[in-house]
PDB file of C-alpha atoms and ligand atoms in Angstrom:
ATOM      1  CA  UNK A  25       0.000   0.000   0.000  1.00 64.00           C
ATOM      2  CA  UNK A  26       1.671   3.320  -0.964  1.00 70.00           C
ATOM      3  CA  UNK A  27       1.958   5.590   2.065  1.00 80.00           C
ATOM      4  CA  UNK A  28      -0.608   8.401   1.731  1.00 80.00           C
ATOM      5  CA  UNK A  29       2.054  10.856   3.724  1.00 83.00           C
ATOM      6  CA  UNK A  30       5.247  11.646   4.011  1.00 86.00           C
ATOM      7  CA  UNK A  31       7.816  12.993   6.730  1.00 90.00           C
ATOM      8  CA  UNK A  32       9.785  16.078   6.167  1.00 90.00           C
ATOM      9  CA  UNK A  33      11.191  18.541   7.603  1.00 91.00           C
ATOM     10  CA  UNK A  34      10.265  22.312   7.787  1.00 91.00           C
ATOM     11  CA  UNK A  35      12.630  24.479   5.323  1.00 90.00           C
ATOM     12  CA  UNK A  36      12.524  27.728   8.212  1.00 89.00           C
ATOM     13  CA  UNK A  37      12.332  26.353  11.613  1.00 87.00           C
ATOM     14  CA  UNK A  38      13.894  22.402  10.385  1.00 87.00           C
ATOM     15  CA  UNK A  39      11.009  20.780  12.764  1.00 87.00           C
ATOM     16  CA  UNK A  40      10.102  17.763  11.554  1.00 87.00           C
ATOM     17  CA  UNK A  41       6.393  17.179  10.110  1.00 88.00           C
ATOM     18  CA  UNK A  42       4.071  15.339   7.796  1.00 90.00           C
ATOM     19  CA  UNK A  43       2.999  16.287   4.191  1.00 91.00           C
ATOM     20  CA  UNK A  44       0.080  14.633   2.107  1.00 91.00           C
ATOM     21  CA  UNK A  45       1.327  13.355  -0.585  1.00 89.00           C
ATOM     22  CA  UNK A  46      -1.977  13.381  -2.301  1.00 91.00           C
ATOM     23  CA  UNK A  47      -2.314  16.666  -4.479  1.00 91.00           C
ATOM     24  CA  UNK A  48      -5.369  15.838  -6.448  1.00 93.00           C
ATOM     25  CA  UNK A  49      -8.900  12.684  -6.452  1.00 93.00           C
ATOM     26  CA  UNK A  50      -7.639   9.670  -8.023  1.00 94.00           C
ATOM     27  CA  UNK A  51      -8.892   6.777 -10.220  1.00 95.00           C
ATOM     28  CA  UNK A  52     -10.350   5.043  -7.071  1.00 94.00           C
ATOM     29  CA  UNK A  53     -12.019   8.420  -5.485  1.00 93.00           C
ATOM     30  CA  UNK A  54     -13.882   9.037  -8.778  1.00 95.00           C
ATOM     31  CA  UNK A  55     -15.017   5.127  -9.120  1.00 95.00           C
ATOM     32  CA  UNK A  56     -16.726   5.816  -5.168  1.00 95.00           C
ATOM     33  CA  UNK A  57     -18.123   8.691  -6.316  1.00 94.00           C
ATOM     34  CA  UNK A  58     -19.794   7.120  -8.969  1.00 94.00           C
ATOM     35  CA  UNK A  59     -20.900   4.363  -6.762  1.00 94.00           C
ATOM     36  CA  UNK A  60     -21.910   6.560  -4.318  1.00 93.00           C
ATOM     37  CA  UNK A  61     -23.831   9.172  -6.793  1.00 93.00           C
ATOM     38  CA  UNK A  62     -25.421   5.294  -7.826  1.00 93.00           C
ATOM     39  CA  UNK A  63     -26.745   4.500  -4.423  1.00 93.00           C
ATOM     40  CA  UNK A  64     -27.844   7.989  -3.907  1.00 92.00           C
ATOM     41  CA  UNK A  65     -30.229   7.671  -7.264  1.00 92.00           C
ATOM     42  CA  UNK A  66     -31.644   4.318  -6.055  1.00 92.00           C
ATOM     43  CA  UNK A  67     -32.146   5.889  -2.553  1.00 93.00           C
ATOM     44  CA  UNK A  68     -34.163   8.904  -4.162  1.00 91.00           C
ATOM     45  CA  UNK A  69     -35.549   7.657  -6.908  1.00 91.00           C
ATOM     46  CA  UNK A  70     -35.418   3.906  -6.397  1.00 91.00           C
ATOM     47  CA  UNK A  71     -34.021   3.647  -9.794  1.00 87.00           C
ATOM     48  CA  UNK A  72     -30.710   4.636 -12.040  1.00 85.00           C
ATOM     49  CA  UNK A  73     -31.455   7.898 -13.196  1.00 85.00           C
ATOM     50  CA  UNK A  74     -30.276   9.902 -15.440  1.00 88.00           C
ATOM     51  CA  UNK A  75     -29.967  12.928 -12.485  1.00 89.00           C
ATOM     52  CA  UNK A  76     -27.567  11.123 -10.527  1.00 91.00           C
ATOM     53  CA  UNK A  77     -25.114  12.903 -12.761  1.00 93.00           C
ATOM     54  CA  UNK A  78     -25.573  15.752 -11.193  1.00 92.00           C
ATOM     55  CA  UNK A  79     -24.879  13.763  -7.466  1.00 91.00           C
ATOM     56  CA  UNK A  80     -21.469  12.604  -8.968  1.00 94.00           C
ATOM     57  CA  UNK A  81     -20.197  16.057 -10.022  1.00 96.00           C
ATOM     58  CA  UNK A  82     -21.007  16.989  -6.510  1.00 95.00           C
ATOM     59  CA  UNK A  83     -19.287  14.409  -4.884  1.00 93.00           C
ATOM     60  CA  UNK A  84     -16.321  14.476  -7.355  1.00 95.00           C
ATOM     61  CA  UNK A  85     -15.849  18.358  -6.960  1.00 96.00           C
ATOM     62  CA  UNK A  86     -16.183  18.088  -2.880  1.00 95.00           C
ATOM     63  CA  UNK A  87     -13.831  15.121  -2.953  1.00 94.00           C
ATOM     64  CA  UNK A  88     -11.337  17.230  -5.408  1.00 96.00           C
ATOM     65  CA  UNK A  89     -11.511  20.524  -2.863  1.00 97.00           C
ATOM     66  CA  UNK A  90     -11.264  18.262   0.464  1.00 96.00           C
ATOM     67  CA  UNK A  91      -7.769  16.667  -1.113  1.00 95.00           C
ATOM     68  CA  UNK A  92      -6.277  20.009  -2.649  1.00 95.00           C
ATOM     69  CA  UNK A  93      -7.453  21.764   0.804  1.00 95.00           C
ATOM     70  CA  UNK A  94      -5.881  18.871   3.249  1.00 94.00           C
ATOM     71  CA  UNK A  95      -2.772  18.820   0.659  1.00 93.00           C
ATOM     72  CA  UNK A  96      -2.520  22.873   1.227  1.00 93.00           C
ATOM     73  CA  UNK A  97      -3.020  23.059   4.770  1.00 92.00           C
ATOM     74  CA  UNK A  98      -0.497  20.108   5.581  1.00 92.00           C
ATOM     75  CA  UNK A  99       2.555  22.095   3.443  1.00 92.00           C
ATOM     76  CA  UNK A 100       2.060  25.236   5.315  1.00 92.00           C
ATOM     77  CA  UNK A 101       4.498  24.898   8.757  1.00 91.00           C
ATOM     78  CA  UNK A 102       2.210  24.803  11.709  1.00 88.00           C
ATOM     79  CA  UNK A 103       4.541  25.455  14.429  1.00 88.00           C
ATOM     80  CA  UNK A 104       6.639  28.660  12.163  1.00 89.00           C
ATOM     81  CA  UNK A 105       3.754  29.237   9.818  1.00 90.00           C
ATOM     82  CA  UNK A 106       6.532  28.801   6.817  1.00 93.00           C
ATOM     83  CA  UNK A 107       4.796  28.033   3.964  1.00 94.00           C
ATOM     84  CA  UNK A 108       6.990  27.220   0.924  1.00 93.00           C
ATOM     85  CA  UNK A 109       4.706  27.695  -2.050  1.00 93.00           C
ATOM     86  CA  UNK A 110       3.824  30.991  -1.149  1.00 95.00           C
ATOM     87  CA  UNK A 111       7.291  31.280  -0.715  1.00 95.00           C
ATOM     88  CA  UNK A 112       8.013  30.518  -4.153  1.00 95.00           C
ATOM     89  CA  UNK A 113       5.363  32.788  -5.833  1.00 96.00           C
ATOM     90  CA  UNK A 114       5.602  36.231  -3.155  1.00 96.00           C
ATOM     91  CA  UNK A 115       8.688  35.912  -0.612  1.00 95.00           C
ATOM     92  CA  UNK A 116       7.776  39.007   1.174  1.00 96.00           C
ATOM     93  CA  UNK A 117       4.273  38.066   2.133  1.00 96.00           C
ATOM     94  CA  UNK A 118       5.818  34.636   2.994  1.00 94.00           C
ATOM     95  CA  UNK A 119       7.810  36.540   5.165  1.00 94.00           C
ATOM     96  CA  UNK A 120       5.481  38.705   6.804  1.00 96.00           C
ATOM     97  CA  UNK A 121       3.045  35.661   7.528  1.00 94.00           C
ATOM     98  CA  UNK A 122       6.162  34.000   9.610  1.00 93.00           C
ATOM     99  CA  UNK A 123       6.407  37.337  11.596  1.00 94.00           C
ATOM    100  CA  UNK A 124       3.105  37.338  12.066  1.00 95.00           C
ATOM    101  CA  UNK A 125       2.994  33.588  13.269  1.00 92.00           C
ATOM    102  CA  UNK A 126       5.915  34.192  16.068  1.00 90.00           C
ATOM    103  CA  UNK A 127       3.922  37.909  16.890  1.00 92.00           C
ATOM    104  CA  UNK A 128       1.210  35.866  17.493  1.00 91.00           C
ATOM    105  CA  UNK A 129       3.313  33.302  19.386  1.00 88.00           C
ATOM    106  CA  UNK A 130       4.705  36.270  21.685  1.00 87.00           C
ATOM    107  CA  UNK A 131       1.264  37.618  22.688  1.00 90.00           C
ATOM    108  CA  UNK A 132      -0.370  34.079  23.414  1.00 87.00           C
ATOM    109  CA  UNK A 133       0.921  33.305  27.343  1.00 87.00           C
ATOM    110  CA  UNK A 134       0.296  29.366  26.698  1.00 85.00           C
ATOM    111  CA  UNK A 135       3.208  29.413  24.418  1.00 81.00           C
ATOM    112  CA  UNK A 136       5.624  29.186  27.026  1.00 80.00           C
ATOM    113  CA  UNK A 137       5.171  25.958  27.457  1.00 84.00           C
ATOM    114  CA  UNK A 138       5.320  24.822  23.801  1.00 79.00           C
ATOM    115  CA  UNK A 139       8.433  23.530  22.906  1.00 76.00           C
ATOM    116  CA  UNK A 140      10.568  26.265  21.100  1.00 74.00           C
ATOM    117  CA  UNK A 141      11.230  26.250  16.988  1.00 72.00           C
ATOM    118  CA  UNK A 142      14.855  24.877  16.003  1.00 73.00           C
ATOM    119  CA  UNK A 143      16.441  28.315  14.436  1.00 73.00           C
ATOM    120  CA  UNK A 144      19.600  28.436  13.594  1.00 73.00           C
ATOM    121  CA  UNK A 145      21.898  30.268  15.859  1.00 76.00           C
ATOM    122  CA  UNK A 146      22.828  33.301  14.648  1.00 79.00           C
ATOM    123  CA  UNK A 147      26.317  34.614  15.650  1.00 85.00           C
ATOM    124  CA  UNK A 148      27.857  38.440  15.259  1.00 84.00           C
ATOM    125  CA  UNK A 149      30.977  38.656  13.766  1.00 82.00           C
ATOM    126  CA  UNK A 150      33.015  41.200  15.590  1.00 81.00           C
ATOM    127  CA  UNK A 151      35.048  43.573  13.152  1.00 73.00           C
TER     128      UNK A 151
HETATM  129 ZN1   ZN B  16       8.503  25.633  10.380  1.00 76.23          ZN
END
């Protein structure tokens, strides 16, 4: 069975986390879909009908936006707020959303106890 997730590590903070690796419905989501738009018909109309098209694009367009929206959430960093393909396309609003994350961080007292992100030390150079 191919694993539906895998481990990685944050590209900001380097904490380690899980990614979907599912970006899109496959083969096997469509088929139920079509067997469930099938058993919704005979519930309804106690027959196949030629309506239950209209279940399966329903069920085929929720099942497409509840992968590409679990695939989405799982890429941004939940303990930085890093998220790399935002990254890619705007860097400064990347940016901004990370210093937003740790403002937030600051203000909330409960984060004291969370454990802390793994930044890289960052050493002056004396002239
Ligand atoms: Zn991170």
């Amino acid at each position: 069975m191919r694993k539906r997730s895998n481990s990685c590590f944050c590209a900001f903070c380097r904490s380690e986390r899980t990614v979907y690796r599912k970006r899109h419905v496959s083969a096997t989501d469509i088929g139920l879909s079509l067997l469930a738009s099938a058993l919704l018909s005979f519930i309804v109309w106690q027959d196949f009908d030629p309506r239950l098209v209209v279940f399966f694009v329903i069920a085929v367009v929720t099942a497409e936006l509840f992968v590409v929206f679990r695939w989405r959430m799982s890429i941004a960093c939940a303990k930085c707020g890093f998220d790399p393909i935002l990254y890619k396309k705007k860097p400064e609003l990347a940016a901004q959303r990370v210093k937003a994350h740790y403002q937030e961080k600051a203000e909330d007292p409960l984060s004291v106890f969370a454990p802390p992100p793994k930044l890289p030390v960052l050493i002056r150079k004396k002239a």
